[in-house]
PDB file of C-alpha atoms in Angstrom:
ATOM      1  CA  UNK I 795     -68.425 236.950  65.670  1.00 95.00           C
ATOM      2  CA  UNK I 796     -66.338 234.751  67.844  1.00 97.00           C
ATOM      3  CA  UNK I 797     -64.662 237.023  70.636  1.00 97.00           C
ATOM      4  CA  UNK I 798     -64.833 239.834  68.583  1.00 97.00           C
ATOM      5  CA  UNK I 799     -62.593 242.727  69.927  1.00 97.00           C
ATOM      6  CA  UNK I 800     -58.775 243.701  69.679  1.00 96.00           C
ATOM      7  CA  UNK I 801     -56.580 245.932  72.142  1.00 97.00           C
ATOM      8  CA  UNK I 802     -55.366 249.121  71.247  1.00 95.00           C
ATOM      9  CA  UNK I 803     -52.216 249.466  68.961  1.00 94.00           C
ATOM     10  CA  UNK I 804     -50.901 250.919  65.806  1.00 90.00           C
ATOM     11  CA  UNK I 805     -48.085 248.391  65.705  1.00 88.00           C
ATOM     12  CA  UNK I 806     -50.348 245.090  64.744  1.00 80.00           C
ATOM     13  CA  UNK I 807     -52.384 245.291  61.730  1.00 77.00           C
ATOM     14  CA  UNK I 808     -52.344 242.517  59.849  1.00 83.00           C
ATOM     15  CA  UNK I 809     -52.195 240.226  62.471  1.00 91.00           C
ATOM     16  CA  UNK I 810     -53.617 241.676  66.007  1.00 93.00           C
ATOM     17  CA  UNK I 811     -52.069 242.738  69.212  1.00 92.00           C
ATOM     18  CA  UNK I 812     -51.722 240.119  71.796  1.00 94.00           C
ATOM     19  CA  UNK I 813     -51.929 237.329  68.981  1.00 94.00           C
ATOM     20  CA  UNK I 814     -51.200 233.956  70.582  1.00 93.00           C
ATOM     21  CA  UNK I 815     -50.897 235.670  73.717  1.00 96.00           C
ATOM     22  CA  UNK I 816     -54.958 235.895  74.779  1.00 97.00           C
ATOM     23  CA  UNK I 817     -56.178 237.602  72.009  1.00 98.00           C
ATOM     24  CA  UNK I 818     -58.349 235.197  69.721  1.00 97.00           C
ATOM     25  CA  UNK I 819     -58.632 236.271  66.096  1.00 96.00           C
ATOM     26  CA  UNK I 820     -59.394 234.819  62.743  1.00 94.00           C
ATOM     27  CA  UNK I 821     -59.850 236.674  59.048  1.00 90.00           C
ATOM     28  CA  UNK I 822     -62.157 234.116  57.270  1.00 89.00           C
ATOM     29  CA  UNK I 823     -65.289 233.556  55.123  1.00 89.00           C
ATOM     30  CA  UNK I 824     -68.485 233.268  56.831  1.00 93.00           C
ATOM     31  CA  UNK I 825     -72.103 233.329  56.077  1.00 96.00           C
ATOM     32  CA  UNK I 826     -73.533 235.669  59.067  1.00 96.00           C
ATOM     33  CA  UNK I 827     -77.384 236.782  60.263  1.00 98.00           C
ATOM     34  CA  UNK I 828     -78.194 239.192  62.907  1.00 97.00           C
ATOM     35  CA  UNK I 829     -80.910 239.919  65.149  1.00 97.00           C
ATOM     36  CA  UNK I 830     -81.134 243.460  66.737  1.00 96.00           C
ATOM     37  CA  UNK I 831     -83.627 244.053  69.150  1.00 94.00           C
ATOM     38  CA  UNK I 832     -82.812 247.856  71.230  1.00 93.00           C
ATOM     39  CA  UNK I 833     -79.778 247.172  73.020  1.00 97.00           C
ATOM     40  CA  UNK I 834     -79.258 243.354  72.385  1.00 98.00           C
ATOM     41  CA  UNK I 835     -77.517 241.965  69.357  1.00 98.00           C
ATOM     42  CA  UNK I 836     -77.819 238.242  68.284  1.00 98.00           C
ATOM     43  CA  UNK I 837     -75.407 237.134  65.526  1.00 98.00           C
ATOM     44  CA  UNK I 838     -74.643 233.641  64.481  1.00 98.00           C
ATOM     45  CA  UNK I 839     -72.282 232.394  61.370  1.00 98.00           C
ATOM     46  CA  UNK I 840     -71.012 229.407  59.541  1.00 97.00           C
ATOM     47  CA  UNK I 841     -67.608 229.655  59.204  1.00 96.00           C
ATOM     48  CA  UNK I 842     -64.480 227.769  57.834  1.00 92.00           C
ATOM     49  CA  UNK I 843     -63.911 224.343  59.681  1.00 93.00           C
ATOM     50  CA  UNK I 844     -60.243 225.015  59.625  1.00 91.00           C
ATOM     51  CA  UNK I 845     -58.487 224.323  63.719  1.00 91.00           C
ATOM     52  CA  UNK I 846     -55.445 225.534  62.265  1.00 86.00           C
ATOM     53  CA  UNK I 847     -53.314 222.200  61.629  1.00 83.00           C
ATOM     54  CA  UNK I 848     -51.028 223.158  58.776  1.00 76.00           C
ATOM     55  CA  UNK I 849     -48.712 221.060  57.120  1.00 70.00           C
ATOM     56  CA  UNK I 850     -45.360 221.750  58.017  1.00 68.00           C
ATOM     57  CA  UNK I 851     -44.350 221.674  54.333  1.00 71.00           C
ATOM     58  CA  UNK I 852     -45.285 224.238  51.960  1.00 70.00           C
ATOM     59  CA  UNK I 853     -48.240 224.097  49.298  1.00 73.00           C
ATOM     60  CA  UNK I 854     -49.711 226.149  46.923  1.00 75.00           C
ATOM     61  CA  UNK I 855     -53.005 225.172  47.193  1.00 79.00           C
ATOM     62  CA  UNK I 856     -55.147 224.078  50.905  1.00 79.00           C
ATOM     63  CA  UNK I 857     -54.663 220.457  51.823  1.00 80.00           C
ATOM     64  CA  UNK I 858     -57.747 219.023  53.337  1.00 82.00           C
ATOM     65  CA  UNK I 859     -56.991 218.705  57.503  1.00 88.00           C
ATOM     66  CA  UNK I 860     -58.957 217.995  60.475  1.00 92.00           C
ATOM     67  CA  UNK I 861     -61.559 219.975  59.966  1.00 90.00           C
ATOM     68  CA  UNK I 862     -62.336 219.553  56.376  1.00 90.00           C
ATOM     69  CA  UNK I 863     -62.619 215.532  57.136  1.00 91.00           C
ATOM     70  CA  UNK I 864     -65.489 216.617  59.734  1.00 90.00           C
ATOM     71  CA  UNK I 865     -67.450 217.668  56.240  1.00 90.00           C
ATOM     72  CA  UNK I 866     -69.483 220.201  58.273  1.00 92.00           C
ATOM     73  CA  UNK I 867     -69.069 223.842  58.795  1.00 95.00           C
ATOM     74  CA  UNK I 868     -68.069 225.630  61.902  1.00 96.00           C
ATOM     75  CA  UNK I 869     -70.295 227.610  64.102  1.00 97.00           C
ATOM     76  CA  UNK I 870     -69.684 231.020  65.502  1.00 98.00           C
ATOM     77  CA  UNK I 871     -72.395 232.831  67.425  1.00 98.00           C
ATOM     78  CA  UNK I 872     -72.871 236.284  69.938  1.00 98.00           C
ATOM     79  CA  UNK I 873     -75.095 237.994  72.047  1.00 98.00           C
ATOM     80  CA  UNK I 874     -74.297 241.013  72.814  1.00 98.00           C
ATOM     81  CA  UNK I 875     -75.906 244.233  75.051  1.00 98.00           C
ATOM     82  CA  UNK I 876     -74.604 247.905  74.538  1.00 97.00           C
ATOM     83  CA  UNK I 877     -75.846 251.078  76.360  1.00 96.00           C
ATOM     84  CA  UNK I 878     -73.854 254.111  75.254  1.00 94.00           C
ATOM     85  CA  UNK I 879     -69.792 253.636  75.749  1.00 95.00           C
ATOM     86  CA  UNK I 880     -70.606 250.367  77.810  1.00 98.00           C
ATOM     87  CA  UNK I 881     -70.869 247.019  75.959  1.00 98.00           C
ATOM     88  CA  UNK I 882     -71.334 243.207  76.510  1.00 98.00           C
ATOM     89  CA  UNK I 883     -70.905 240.418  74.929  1.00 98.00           C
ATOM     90  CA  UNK I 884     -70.865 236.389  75.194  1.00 99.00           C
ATOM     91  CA  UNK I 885     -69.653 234.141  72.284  1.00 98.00           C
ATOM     92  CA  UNK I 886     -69.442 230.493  71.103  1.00 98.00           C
ATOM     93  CA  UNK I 887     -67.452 228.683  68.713  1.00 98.00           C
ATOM     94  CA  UNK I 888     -68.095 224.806  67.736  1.00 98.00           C
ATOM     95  CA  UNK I 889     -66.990 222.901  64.965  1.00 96.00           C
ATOM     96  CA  UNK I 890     -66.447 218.888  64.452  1.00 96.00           C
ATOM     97  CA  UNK I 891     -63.040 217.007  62.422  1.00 94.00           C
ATOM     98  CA  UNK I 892     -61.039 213.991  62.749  1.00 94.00           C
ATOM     99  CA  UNK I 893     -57.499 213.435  63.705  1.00 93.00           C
ATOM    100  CA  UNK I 894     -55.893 211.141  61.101  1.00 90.00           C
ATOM    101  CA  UNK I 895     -52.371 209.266  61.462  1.00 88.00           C
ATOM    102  CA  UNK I 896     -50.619 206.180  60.826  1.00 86.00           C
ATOM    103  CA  UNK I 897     -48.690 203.712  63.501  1.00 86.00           C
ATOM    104  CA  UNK I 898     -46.885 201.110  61.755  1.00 83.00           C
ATOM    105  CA  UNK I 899     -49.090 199.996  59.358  1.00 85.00           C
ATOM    106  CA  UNK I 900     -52.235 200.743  60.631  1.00 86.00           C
ATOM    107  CA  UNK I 901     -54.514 204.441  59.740  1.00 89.00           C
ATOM    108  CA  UNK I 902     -55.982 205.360  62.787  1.00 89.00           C
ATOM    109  CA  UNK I 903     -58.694 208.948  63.132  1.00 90.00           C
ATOM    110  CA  UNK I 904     -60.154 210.088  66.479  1.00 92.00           C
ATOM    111  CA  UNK I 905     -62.945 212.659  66.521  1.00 92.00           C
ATOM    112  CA  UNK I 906     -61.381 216.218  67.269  1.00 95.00           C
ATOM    113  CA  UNK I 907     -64.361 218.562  68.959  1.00 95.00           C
ATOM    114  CA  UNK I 908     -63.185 222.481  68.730  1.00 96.00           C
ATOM    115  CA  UNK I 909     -64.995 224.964  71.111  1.00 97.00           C
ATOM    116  CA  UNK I 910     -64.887 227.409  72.685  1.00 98.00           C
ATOM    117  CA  UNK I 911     -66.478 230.122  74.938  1.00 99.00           C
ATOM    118  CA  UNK I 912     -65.379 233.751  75.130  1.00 99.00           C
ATOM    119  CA  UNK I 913     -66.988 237.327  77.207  1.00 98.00           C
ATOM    120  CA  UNK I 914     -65.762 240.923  75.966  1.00 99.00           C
ATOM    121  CA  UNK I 915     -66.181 243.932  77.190  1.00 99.00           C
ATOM    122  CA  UNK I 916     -65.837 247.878  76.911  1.00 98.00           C
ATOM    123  CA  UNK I 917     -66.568 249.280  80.757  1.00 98.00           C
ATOM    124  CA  UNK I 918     -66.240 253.109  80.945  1.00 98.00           C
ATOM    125  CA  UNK I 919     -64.819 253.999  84.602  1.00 97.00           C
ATOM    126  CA  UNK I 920     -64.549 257.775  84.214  1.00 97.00           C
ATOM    127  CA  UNK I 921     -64.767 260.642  81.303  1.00 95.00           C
ATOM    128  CA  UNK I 922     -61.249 259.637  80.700  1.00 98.00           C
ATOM    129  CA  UNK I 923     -60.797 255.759  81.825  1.00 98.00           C
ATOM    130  CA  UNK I 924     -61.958 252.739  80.146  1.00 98.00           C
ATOM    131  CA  UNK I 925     -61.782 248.975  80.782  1.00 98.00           C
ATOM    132  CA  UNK I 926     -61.880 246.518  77.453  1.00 98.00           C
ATOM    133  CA  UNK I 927     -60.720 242.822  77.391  1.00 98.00           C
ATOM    134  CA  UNK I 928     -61.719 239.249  76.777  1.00 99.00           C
ATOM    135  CA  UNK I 929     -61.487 235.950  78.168  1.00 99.00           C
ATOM    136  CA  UNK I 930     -61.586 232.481  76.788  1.00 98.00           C
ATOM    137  CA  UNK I 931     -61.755 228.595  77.296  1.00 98.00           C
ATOM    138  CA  UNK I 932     -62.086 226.045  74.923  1.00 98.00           C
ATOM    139  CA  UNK I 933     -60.139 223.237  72.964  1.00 97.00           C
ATOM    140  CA  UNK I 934     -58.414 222.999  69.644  1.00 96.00           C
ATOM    141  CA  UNK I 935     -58.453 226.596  69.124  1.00 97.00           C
ATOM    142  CA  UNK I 936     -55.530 227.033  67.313  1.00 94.00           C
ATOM    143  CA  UNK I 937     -57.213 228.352  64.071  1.00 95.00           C
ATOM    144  CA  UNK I 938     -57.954 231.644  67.116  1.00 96.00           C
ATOM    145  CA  UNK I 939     -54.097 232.023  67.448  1.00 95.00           C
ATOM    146  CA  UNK I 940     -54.548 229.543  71.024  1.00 95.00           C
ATOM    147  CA  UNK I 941     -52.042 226.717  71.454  1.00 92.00           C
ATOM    148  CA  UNK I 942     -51.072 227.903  68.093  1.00 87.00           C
ATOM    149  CA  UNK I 943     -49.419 225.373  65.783  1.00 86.00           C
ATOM    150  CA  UNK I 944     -50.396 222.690  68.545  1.00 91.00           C
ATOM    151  CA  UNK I 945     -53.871 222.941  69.736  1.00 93.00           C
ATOM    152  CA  UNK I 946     -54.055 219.211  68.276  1.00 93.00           C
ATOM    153  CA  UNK I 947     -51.486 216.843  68.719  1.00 92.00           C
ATOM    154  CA  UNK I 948     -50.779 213.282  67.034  1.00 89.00           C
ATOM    155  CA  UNK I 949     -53.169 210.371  67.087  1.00 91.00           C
ATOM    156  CA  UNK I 950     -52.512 207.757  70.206  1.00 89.00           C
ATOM    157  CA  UNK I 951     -51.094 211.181  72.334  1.00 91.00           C
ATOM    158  CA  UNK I 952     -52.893 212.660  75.108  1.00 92.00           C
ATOM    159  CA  UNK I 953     -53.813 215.683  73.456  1.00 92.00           C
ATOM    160  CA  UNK I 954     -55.029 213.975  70.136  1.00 92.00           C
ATOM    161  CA  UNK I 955     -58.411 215.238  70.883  1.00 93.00           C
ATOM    162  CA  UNK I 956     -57.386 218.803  70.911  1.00 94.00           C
ATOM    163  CA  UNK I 957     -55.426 220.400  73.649  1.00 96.00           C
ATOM    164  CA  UNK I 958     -57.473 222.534  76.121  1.00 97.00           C
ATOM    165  CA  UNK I 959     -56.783 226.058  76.584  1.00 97.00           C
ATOM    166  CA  UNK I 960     -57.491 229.022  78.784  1.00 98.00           C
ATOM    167  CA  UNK I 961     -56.702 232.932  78.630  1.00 98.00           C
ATOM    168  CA  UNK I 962     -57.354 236.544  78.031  1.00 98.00           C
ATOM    169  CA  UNK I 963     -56.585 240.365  77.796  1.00 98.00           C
ATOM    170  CA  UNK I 964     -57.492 243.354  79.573  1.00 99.00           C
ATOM    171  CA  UNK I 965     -56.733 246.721  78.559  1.00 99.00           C
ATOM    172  CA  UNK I 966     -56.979 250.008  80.553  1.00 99.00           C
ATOM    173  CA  UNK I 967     -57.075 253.372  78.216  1.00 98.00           C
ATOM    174  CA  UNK I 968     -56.917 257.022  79.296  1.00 98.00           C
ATOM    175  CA  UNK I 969     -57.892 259.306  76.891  1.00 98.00           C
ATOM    176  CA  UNK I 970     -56.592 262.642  78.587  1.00 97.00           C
ATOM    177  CA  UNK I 971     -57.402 264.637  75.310  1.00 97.00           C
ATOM    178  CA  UNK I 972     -58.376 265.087  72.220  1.00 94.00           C
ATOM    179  CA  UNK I 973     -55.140 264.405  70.615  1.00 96.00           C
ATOM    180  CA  UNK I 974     -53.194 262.533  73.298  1.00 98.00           C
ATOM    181  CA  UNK I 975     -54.356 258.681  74.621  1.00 98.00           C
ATOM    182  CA  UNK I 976     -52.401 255.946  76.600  1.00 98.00           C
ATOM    183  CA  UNK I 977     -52.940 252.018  76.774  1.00 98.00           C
ATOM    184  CA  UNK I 978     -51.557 249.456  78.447  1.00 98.00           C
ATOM    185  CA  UNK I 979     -52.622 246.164  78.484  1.00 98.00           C
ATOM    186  CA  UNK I 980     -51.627 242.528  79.622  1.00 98.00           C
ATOM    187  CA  UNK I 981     -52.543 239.099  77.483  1.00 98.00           C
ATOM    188  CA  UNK I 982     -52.357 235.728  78.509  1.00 98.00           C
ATOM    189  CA  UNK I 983     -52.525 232.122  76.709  1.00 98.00           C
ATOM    190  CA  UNK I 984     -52.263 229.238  79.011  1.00 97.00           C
ATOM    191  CA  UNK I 985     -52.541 225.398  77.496  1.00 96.00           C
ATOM    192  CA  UNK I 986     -53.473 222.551  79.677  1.00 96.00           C
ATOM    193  CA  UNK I 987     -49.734 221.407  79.502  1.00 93.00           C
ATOM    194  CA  UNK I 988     -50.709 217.220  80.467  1.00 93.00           C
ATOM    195  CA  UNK I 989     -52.305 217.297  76.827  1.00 95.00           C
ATOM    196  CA  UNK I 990     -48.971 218.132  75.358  1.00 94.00           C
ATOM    197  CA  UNK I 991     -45.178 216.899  75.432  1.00 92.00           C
ATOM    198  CA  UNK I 992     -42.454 217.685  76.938  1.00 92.00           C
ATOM    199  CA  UNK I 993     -40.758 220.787  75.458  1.00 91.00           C
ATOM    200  CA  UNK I 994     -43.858 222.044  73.802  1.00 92.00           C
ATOM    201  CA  UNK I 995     -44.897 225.787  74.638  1.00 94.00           C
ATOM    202  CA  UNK I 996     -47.573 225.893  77.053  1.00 94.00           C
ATOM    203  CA  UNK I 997     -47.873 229.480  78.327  1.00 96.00           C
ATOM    204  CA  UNK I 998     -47.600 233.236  76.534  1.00 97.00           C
ATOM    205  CA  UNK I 999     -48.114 236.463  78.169  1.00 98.00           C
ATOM    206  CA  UNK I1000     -47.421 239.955  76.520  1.00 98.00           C
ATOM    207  CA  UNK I1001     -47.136 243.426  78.111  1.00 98.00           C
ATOM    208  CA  UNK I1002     -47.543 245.945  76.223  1.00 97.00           C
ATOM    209  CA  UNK I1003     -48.202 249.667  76.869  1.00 98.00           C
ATOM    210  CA  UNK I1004     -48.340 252.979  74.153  1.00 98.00           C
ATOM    211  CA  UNK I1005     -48.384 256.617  73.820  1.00 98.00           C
ATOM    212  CA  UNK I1006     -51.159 257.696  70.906  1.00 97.00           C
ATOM    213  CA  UNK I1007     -51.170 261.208  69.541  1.00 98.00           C
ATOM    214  CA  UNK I1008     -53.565 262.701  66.955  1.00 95.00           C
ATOM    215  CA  UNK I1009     -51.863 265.066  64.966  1.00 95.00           C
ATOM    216  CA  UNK I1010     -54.520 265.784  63.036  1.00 94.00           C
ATOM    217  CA  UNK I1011     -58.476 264.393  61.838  1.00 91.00           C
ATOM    218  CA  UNK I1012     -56.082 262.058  59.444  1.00 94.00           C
ATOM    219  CA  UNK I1013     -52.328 261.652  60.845  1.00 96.00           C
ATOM    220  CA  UNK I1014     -51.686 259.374  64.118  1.00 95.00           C
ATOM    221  CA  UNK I1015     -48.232 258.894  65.430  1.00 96.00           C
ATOM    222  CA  UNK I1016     -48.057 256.277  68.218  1.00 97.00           C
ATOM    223  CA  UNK I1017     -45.010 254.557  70.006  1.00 97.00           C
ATOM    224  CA  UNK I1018     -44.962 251.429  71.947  1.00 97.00           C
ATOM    225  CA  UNK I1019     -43.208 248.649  74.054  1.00 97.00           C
ATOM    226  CA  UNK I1020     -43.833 245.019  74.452  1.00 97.00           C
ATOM    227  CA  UNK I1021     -42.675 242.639  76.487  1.00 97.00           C
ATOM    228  CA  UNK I1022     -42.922 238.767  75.537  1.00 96.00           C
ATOM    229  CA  UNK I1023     -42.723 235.762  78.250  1.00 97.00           C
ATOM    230  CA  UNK I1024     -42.991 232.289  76.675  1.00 97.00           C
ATOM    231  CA  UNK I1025     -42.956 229.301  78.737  1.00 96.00           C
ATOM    232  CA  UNK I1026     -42.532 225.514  78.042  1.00 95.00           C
ATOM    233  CA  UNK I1027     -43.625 222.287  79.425  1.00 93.00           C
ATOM    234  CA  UNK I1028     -40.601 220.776  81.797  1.00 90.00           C
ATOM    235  CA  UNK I1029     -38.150 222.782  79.732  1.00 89.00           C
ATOM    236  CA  UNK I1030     -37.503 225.650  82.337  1.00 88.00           C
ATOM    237  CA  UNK I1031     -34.099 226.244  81.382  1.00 90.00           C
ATOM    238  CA  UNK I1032     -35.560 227.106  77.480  1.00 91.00           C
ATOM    239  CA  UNK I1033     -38.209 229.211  78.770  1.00 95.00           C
ATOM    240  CA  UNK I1034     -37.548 233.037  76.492  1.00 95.00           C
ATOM    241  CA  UNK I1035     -38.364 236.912  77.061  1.00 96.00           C
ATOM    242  CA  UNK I1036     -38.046 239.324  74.796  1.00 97.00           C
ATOM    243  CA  UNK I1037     -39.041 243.310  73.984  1.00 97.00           C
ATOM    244  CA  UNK I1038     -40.174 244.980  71.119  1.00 95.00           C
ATOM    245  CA  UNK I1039     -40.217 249.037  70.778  1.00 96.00           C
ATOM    246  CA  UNK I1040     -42.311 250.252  67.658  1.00 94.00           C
ATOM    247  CA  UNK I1041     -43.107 253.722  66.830  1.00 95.00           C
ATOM    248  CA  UNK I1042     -46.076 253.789  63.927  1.00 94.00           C
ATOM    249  CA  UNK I1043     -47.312 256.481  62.194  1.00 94.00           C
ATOM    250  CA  UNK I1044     -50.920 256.010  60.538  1.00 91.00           C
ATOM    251  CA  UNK I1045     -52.828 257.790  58.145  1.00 91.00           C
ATOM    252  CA  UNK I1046     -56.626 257.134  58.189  1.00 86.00           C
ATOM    253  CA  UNK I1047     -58.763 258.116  54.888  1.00 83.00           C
TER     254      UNK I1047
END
């Protein structure tokens, strides 16, 4: 429900192109409704509480973190317009925990508020060019692959609250036949880089750009590049770029 859409590739799968690079994305349980009225959509959902604070040590069964000491759900919700190829959309996420640590001797927990706010679209431009993407803002979003593994930080530090973040993708794809399609597209996650300490990331960007061909109704060859810029706070000289070339072939039944 919550910023719904995913660029084009045939090298993510399990987890999503432009994960923790402006692409928000969870697979959880929810409880959904849905309101269709012509070309609007409504949908709203309870969902799993979780802001993505895992335990750095391993465990075979979920230990209870921020969100399930809020004792309440999360919220997800969407309204959305489509008219033919071109579609709309405007989404919400909320959901309430508490920060828990211990100075010294003493337990402290601080309310941790997660939210955010997210617009997709699909924008045809020609017969053969089309515009998709997403952008986001919230806080503690790191459940949504933003200011992953540190959209919340430790209790009595700046971004104890949960960190603020900001981002996106865009996409432009050509589909010059039947058989043959390009994509390239550009993701960004940017964290508000006062909420966190020094050394931590605070920015991700991926390029990425592919070659699709349909060999037939079934079979789907593709090959792609990436290119991944990560950034961190007063740590220059550890900032890191990499590539990744993938060719995928898919078979769809």
């Amino acid at each position: 429900v919550f910023a719904p859409l995913n660029p084009t590739s045939f090298a993510g799968f399990a987890i999503p192109d432009m994960a923790a690079s402006g692409n928000l994305w969870i697979r959880s349980p929810q409880i959904r409704a849905e309101w269709h009225k012509q070309k609007l959509l409504f949908q709203i959902a309870a969902t799993d509480p979780n802001v993505g604070d895992y335990p750095s040590t391993f465990s075979t069964v979920r230990v209870a973190g921020i969100g399930e000491r809020g004792r309440f759900p999360g919220f997800d919700s969407r309204l959305s317009y489509s008219s033919g190829a071109l579609a709309l959309g405007l989404s919400g996420h909320y959901s309430h925990g508490k920060n828990a640590g211990t100075i010294g001797t003493a337990n402290f927990q601080t309310g941790v508020d997660s939210w955010g706010v997210a617009g997709d679209y699909i924008v045809p431009i020609t017969s053969v060019f089309n515009l998709t993407g997403e952008a986001y803002q919230g806080r503690a979003l790191g459940i949504f692959s933003s200011a992953l593994g540190e959209s919340v930080t430790a209790v009595r530090t700046a971004g104890q609250h949960g960190v603020e973040s900001r981002g996106g993708w865009i996409q432009l794809q050509a589909n010059w036949t039947k058989r043959w399609q390009n994509n390239v597209a550009y993701g960004i996650d940017a964290m508000n880089a006062h909420e966190l300490p020094v050394g931590n990331r605070n920015k991700t960007q991926t390029y990425m750009g592919n070659l699709v061909y349909k060999w037939s109704p079934s079979v789907s060859l593709a090959w792609e590049w990436k290119r991944f810029l990560t950034n961190y706070r007063n740590q220059r000289a550890f900032d890191e770029k990499g590539d990744h070339v993938n060719m995928a072939v898919a078979f769809t039944f």
